[in-house]
Short mmCIF file of C-alpha atoms and ligand atoms in Angstrom, two decimals:
data_model
loop_
_atom_site.label_atom_id
_atom_site.label_comp_id
_atom_site.label_asym_id
_atom_site.label_seq_id
_atom_site.Cartn_x
_atom_site.Cartn_y
_atom_site.Cartn_z
CA UNK A 1 -0.40 0.10 0.33
CA UNK A 2 1.47 3.34 -0.71
CA UNK A 3 1.41 5.87 1.98
CA UNK A 4 -1.43 7.97 0.16
CA UNK A 5 -3.13 5.08 0.01
CA UNK A 6 -2.44 4.39 3.38
CA UNK A 7 -3.70 7.83 4.37
CA UNK A 8 -7.04 7.75 2.92
CA UNK A 9 -7.58 4.33 4.59
CA UNK A 10 -7.22 5.45 8.02
CA UNK A 11 -8.89 8.69 7.77
CA UNK A 12 -12.37 6.64 6.48
CA UNK A 13 -11.03 4.78 9.36
CA UNK A 14 -10.99 7.48 11.60
CA UNK A 15 -14.55 9.04 9.95
CA UNK A 16 -16.34 6.27 10.73
CA UNK A 17 -15.52 5.45 15.41
CA UNK A 18 -17.59 6.11 18.23
CA UNK A 19 -17.23 5.50 21.50
CA UNK A 20 -19.28 4.24 24.77
CA UNK A 21 -17.27 4.14 26.73
CA UNK A 22 -14.20 5.57 28.20
CA UNK A 23 -11.63 2.78 28.03
CA UNK A 24 -12.83 2.98 24.11
CA UNK A 25 -10.54 6.58 23.75
CA UNK A 26 -7.72 6.12 25.60
CA UNK A 27 -7.72 2.77 23.22
CA UNK A 28 -7.89 5.20 20.67
CA UNK A 29 -5.65 7.56 21.38
CA UNK A 30 -2.70 4.31 21.59
CA UNK A 31 -3.83 2.69 18.69
CA UNK A 32 -3.71 5.66 16.73
CA UNK A 33 -1.73 8.82 18.54
CA UNK A 34 0.63 7.11 21.11
CA UNK A 35 4.45 6.90 20.28
CA UNK A 36 3.68 3.63 18.74
CA UNK A 37 0.71 4.20 17.14
CA UNK A 38 0.09 4.83 13.15
CA UNK A 39 0.23 8.34 12.73
CA UNK A 40 3.04 8.62 14.48
CA UNK A 41 4.30 5.86 12.14
CA UNK A 42 3.00 7.96 8.85
CA UNK A 43 5.25 10.46 9.97
CA UNK A 44 8.60 7.61 9.48
CA UNK A 45 7.47 6.84 5.85
CA UNK A 46 7.66 10.60 5.13
CA UNK A 47 10.69 9.87 4.77
CA UNK A 48 10.31 7.25 1.54
CA UNK A 49 8.12 9.79 0.10
CA UNK A 50 10.46 12.01 -3.38
CA UNK A 51 10.75 15.71 -3.20
CA UNK A 52 8.27 16.22 -5.11
CA UNK A 53 5.58 14.03 -3.48
CA UNK A 54 6.39 15.69 0.40
CA UNK A 55 4.71 19.36 -0.09
CA UNK A 56 0.94 17.11 -1.11
CA UNK A 57 1.23 14.63 1.00
CA UNK A 58 3.04 16.55 4.18
CA UNK A 59 -0.27 18.13 4.02
CA UNK A 60 -3.01 14.98 4.20
CA UNK A 61 -0.67 13.59 7.11
CA UNK A 62 -1.04 16.25 9.38
CA UNK A 63 -4.80 16.69 8.30
CA UNK A 64 -5.12 13.65 9.46
CA UNK A 65 -3.18 13.87 12.35
CA UNK A 66 -5.81 17.30 13.58
CA UNK A 67 -8.41 15.34 12.63
CA UNK A 68 -7.39 12.34 14.96
CA UNK A 69 -6.31 14.46 18.14
CA UNK A 70 -9.95 16.39 17.78
CA UNK A 71 -11.54 13.35 17.64
CA UNK A 72 -9.33 12.66 20.56
CA UNK A 73 -10.27 15.64 22.19
CA UNK A 74 -13.94 15.55 21.50
CA UNK A 75 -14.52 11.77 23.07
CA UNK A 76 -12.46 13.29 26.11
CA UNK A 77 -15.02 15.50 26.86
CA UNK A 78 -18.44 13.96 26.62
CA UNK A 79 -17.14 10.92 28.87
CA UNK A 80 -16.00 13.45 31.11
CA UNK A 81 -19.25 15.67 31.18
CA UNK A 82 -21.52 12.27 31.49
CA UNK A 83 -19.24 11.57 34.56
CA UNK A 84 -20.24 14.97 36.53
CA UNK A 85 -23.78 14.60 35.46
CA UNK A 86 -24.28 10.85 35.34
CA UNK A 87 -25.72 9.11 38.77
CA UNK A 88 -25.98 5.63 37.61
CA UNK A 89 -25.56 3.00 40.31
CA UNK A 90 -23.20 5.46 41.85
CA UNK A 91 -25.60 7.91 43.79
CA UNK A 92 -25.52 8.13 47.56
CA UNK A 93 -28.91 8.45 48.99
CA UNK A 94 -27.48 8.48 52.26
CA UNK A 95 -25.35 11.43 51.72
CA UNK A 96 -26.12 14.49 53.73
CA UNK A 97 -27.78 17.87 50.87
CA UNK A 98 -26.13 20.31 50.66
CA UNK A 99 -26.34 22.87 53.05
CA UNK A 100 -29.20 25.95 50.75
CA UNK A 101 -27.68 29.47 52.24
CA UNK A 102 -30.83 31.65 52.96
CA UNK A 103 -31.20 34.77 52.14
CA UNK A 104 -32.62 37.60 54.36
CA UNK A 105 -33.76 40.92 54.59
CA UNK A 106 -31.25 43.81 55.46
CA UNK A 107 -32.31 45.77 58.79
CA UNK A 108 -33.27 48.92 57.62
CA UNK A 109 -35.50 46.60 55.21
CA UNK A 110 -37.26 45.02 58.05
CA UNK A 111 -37.08 48.34 60.28
CA UNK A 112 -39.33 50.66 57.52
CA UNK A 113 -41.63 47.54 56.26
CA UNK A 114 -42.54 47.10 60.13
CA UNK A 115 -43.22 51.37 60.10
CA UNK A 116 -44.85 51.09 57.11
CA UNK A 117 -46.94 48.34 58.36
CA UNK A 118 -47.73 50.37 61.58
CA UNK A 119 -48.34 53.14 59.30
CA UNK A 120 -50.47 50.97 56.55
CA UNK A 121 -52.67 49.66 60.06
CA UNK A 122 -53.33 53.74 60.86
CA UNK A 123 -54.71 54.60 57.55
CA UNK A 124 -51.52 55.85 56.15
CA UNK A 125 -50.45 55.13 52.44
CA UNK A 126 -47.10 54.49 51.21
CA UNK A 127 -45.56 57.44 48.75
CA UNK A 128 -42.29 57.31 46.65
CA UNK A 129 -40.40 60.16 45.17
CA UNK A 130 -36.97 60.75 43.02
CA UNK A 131 -33.57 60.96 45.19
CA UNK A 132 -32.62 64.14 42.50
CA UNK A 133 -34.04 66.89 42.76
CA UNK A 134 -34.43 70.61 42.47
CA UNK A 135 -34.39 73.32 44.51
CA UNK A 136 -38.44 74.08 44.84
CA UNK A 137 -39.46 70.27 46.11
CA UNK A 138 -35.79 70.09 48.16
CA UNK A 139 -35.63 74.22 50.01
CA UNK A 140 -38.12 76.70 48.10
CA UNK A 141 -41.47 74.96 48.82
CA UNK A 142 -41.09 74.16 52.19
CA UNK A 143 -40.26 77.31 53.51
CA UNK A 144 -36.82 77.69 53.74
CA UNK A 145 -35.44 81.12 53.54
CA UNK A 146 -32.86 82.28 51.27
CA UNK A 147 -30.06 82.45 53.15
CA UNK A 148 -31.16 78.75 55.55
CA UNK A 149 -27.70 76.82 55.92
CA UNK A 150 -29.02 73.26 55.30
CA UNK A 151 -29.05 74.65 52.00
CA UNK A 152 -25.16 75.34 52.11
CA UNK A 153 -22.80 72.99 49.86
CA UNK A 154 -21.72 71.73 53.23
CA UNK A 155 -24.92 70.27 53.62
CA UNK A 156 -25.89 69.60 49.85
CA UNK A 157 -25.00 67.24 47.09
CA UNK A 158 -25.14 69.28 44.30
CA UNK A 159 -25.49 67.39 41.04
CA UNK A 160 -22.59 68.14 39.05
CA UNK A 161 -22.04 72.55 38.37
CA UNK A 162 -26.10 73.02 38.06
CA UNK A 163 -26.99 75.69 40.79
CA UNK A 164 -30.51 74.05 41.25
CA UNK A 165 -30.18 70.08 41.01
CA UNK A 166 -28.66 67.91 44.53
CA UNK A 167 -29.95 64.91 45.75
CA UNK A 168 -32.67 65.51 48.30
CA UNK A 169 -31.69 65.95 52.13
CA UNK A 170 -34.80 64.55 53.25
CA UNK A 171 -38.15 63.50 51.67
CA UNK A 172 -40.12 65.78 52.54
CA UNK A 173 -39.35 66.65 48.87
CA UNK A 174 -42.01 64.04 48.08
CA UNK A 175 -44.52 65.79 50.86
CA UNK A 176 -44.53 68.86 48.41
CA UNK A 177 -44.95 66.74 45.36
CA UNK A 178 -48.18 64.80 47.02
CA UNK A 179 -49.30 67.78 48.07
CA UNK A 180 -48.96 69.78 44.76
CA UNK A 181 -50.35 66.65 42.97
CA UNK A 182 -53.47 65.70 45.21
CA UNK A 183 -56.84 67.20 46.94
CA UNK A 184 -56.63 66.54 50.92
CA UNK A 185 -57.54 64.42 52.38
CA UNK A 186 -53.86 63.01 52.90
CA UNK A 187 -52.83 60.62 54.83
CA UNK A 188 -49.05 58.86 53.53
CA UNK A 189 -46.21 58.12 54.44
CA UNK A 190 -42.64 58.99 52.76
CA UNK A 191 -40.12 56.33 52.91
CA UNK A 192 -36.46 57.28 51.11
CA UNK A 193 -33.27 57.61 50.62
CA UNK A 194 -31.69 61.06 51.56
CA UNK A 195 -28.42 63.05 51.50
CA UNK A 196 -26.10 65.11 53.37
CA UNK A 197 -22.94 65.84 52.84
CA UNK A 198 -21.50 64.88 55.90
CA UNK A 199 -17.44 63.46 57.85
CA UNK A 200 -18.35 59.33 57.81
CA UNK A 201 -17.92 58.23 61.24
CA UNK A 202 -20.18 56.45 63.64
CA UNK A 203 -22.78 58.53 63.92
CA UNK A 204 -22.84 60.24 60.75
CA UNK A 205 -23.10 58.84 57.22
CA UNK A 206 -23.38 60.54 54.12
CA UNK A 207 -26.85 58.84 53.31
CA UNK A 208 -29.39 57.65 55.64
CA UNK A 209 -33.29 56.29 55.28
CA UNK A 210 -35.76 58.45 56.48
CA UNK A 211 -39.43 57.86 56.58
CA UNK A 212 -41.48 61.02 56.37
CA UNK A 213 -45.86 61.27 57.28
CA UNK A 214 -48.07 63.51 56.01
CA UNK A 215 -51.68 64.17 57.14
CA UNK A 216 -53.81 66.89 55.89
CA UNK A 217 -57.61 67.34 56.26
CA UNK A 218 -60.00 69.79 57.43
CA UNK A 219 -59.37 70.01 61.33
CA UNK A 220 -56.18 68.17 61.72
CA UNK A 221 -54.80 69.18 64.90
CA UNK A 222 -51.56 68.79 67.09
CA UNK A 223 -53.58 66.31 69.39
CA UNK A 224 -53.98 63.95 66.14
CA UNK A 225 -50.59 64.04 65.42
CA UNK A 226 -49.54 63.71 69.15
CA UNK A 227 -51.73 60.21 69.87
CA UNK A 228 -50.80 59.41 65.97
CA UNK A 229 -47.24 59.36 66.82
CA UNK A 230 -47.93 57.66 70.37
CA UNK A 231 -49.35 54.90 68.75
CA UNK A 232 -46.65 54.18 66.53
CA UNK A 233 -43.05 53.96 69.49
CA UNK A 234 -46.02 51.69 71.52
CA UNK A 235 -46.25 49.65 68.78
CA UNK A 236 -42.96 49.68 67.05
CA UNK A 237 -41.36 49.83 70.60
CA UNK A 238 -43.45 48.04 73.15
CA UNK A 239 -46.65 48.77 75.23
CA UNK A 240 -45.49 50.63 77.50
CA UNK A 241 -42.97 52.71 76.00
CA UNK A 242 -43.57 56.80 76.68
CA UNK A 243 -43.14 59.95 73.99
CA UNK A 244 -42.09 63.59 75.26
CA UNK A 245 -42.42 66.95 72.58
CA UNK A 246 -39.99 69.30 73.14
CA UNK A 247 -40.04 72.31 71.63
CA UNK A 248 -38.05 72.73 68.29
CA UNK A 249 -38.24 74.21 65.23
CA UNK A 250 -38.16 74.00 61.11
CA UNK A 251 -39.25 75.53 58.65
CA UNK A 252 -41.54 73.81 57.23
CA UNK A 253 -43.90 73.77 60.78
CA UNK A 254 -44.78 75.26 63.16
CA UNK A 255 -45.16 74.63 65.82
CA UNK A 256 -42.54 72.43 65.72
CA UNK A 257 -41.45 69.72 67.76
CA UNK A 258 -39.06 66.40 68.85
CA UNK A 259 -39.84 63.42 70.23
CA UNK A 260 -38.37 61.44 71.96
CA UNK A 261 -39.24 57.73 73.74
CA UNK A 262 -37.90 56.95 76.61
CA UNK A 263 -34.48 54.55 76.52
CA UNK A 264 -35.73 51.54 75.26
CA UNK A 265 -32.43 49.83 76.87
CA UNK A 266 -32.68 50.73 80.46
CA UNK A 267 -36.53 52.05 80.47
CA UNK A 268 -35.83 55.54 81.73
CA UNK A 269 -33.33 54.52 84.32
CA UNK A 270 -30.12 56.06 82.93
CA UNK A 271 -27.97 54.44 80.49
CA UNK A 272 -25.20 55.24 77.97
CA UNK A 273 -27.73 54.96 74.86
CA UNK A 274 -29.88 57.45 76.71
CA UNK A 275 -26.81 59.26 78.07
CA UNK A 276 -27.87 59.06 81.59
CA UNK A 277 -31.83 61.20 80.92
CA UNK A 278 -33.70 58.37 80.37
CA UNK A 279 -34.92 59.63 76.45
CA UNK A 280 -34.00 59.22 73.29
CA UNK A 281 -35.12 61.28 70.14
CA UNK A 282 -36.72 59.83 67.28
CA UNK A 283 -38.19 62.73 65.42
CA UNK A 284 -38.78 65.76 64.71
CA UNK A 285 -42.31 67.13 63.80
CA UNK A 286 -45.07 69.73 63.96
CA UNK A 287 -48.00 71.12 61.87
CA UNK A 288 -47.58 71.89 57.91
CA UNK A 289 -46.78 75.43 57.98
CA UNK A 290 -49.55 77.78 55.98
CA UNK A 291 -46.81 78.74 53.38
CA UNK A 292 -46.34 75.28 52.18
CA UNK A 293 -49.75 74.55 51.95
CA UNK A 294 -50.48 77.78 49.86
CA UNK A 295 -47.21 77.19 47.85
CA UNK A 296 -48.92 73.41 47.20
CA UNK A 297 -52.05 74.87 46.21
CA UNK A 298 -53.76 73.97 49.44
CA UNK A 299 -55.99 76.48 51.08
CA UNK A 300 -54.79 76.90 54.62
CA UNK A 301 -57.50 78.65 55.53
CA UNK A 302 -59.44 75.35 54.77
CA UNK A 303 -57.08 72.46 55.58
CA UNK A 304 -54.81 71.98 58.69
CA UNK A 305 -51.92 69.20 58.76
CA UNK A 306 -49.42 67.56 60.37
CA UNK A 307 -46.25 65.83 59.28
CA UNK A 308 -43.18 64.17 60.58
CA UNK A 309 -40.17 62.47 59.86
CA UNK A 310 -37.65 59.79 61.21
CA UNK A 311 -34.08 58.52 60.45
CA UNK A 312 -34.83 54.52 60.06
CA UNK A 313 -31.18 53.82 60.76
CA UNK A 314 -32.20 55.59 64.17
CA UNK A 315 -35.02 53.24 64.64
CA UNK A 316 -33.00 50.18 64.45
CA UNK A 317 -30.00 51.24 66.35
CA UNK A 318 -32.31 51.57 68.94
CA UNK A 319 -33.77 48.64 68.30
CA UNK A 320 -30.93 45.97 67.62
CA UNK A 321 -28.94 48.15 69.60
CA UNK A 322 -26.37 48.73 67.32
CA UNK A 323 -23.24 50.98 67.72
CA UNK A 324 -21.91 51.95 64.55
CA UNK A 325 -23.92 53.47 61.76
CA UNK A 326 -21.74 52.83 59.06
CA UNK A 327 -22.16 48.44 58.93
CA UNK A 328 -25.64 49.17 57.55
CA UNK A 329 -23.49 49.86 54.81
CA UNK A 330 -20.72 48.02 54.70
CA UNK A 331 -22.47 44.24 53.67
CA UNK A 332 -20.39 42.33 56.19
CA UNK A 333 -22.55 39.06 56.16
CA UNK A 334 -21.48 39.04 59.46
CA UNK A 335 -23.02 41.44 60.58
CA UNK A 336 -25.64 40.76 57.78
CA UNK A 337 -27.16 37.42 59.29
CA UNK A 338 -27.56 38.77 62.99
CA UNK A 339 -30.91 39.69 60.76
CA UNK A 340 -31.56 36.72 58.95
CA UNK A 341 -34.49 35.60 61.09
CA UNK A 342 -36.15 39.07 61.04
CA UNK A 343 -38.92 39.41 58.22
N1 LIG B 1 -37.70 66.76 57.54
C1 LIG B 1 -36.89 67.05 58.89
C2 LIG B 1 -35.27 66.67 58.32
O1 LIG B 1 -35.01 66.33 57.65
C3 LIG B 1 -37.75 65.64 59.85
C4 LIG B 1 -39.20 66.51 59.54
C5 LIG B 1 -40.33 65.96 58.81
C6 LIG B 1 -39.28 67.70 60.90
C7 LIG B 1 -41.58 66.63 58.84
C8 LIG B 1 -40.78 67.95 60.81
C9 LIG B 1 -41.86 67.72 59.86
O2 LIG B 1 -34.79 66.48 59.63
#
């Protein structure tokens, strides 16, 4: 048989080969590709070839070699894949299963959901708005004077060089959007992320989360505000929780107050959480300023309303006694795992 004939014969032999087991793949390798196999043998016979034929026959042998190697590679892959997926006869039904890692909610979501649930039982709906806002919704409509320090570069992140657009510093902007677009009665809460240009530390962050609330209707009074907040505090922190309102100032409410609850840790006896006062501040509140109503097209002679706003991180810190605000945004599994039973 000439070398050309032999190459042709091997070619058709290879074309018809199929494999049914890894052993056959190995036999194939030994027979055709190993040192003493048929394909290296062809290279040995290459010496017999005349000079004119060298180029064409050399090409044929190389093609054959490539084909043989490709077949071997494909066959190996075929059985490797089968090995990892096959359970034939070797499956140990008594082996313990893979423990599936169960995800959990972020503690801030747990707390936000709880706040939402309490207020929805009191008849509040949830409203949301954009995090990038214009000056009108963050400040002007809320009765902030032109020179108010909160508008300052030190507190507010402006967007690019735009003097009018900023990351909202509170979710009161959503209150404006709601009052502008709806007619009273309005009873809603606005949860969301807010941004302030503060140095990051255990007690401050450049972003955090708030839930604000708004109730506008005829004859809404300060007593309604107080009762709503008392009910909320008892549901959130326990039946024996007391509240205390201290006079305060916000441009968008009049009168304004800050609300403390009796310390959840020492129950008023004094500890380092409440700095030995027995009280901890949790929110700001007040009666919606008539200017704000007018800015939103609501008649302050006809309607009154209350508003309040609290930091979700602050509530979570009190509820779970978290020592460092930064833990909420570091995604450290050791921290997050502790909340896996909360929902
Ligand atoms: N917007 C205020 C803040 O971010 C909170 C607040 C809301 C106070 C509503 C009073 C009424 O600090």
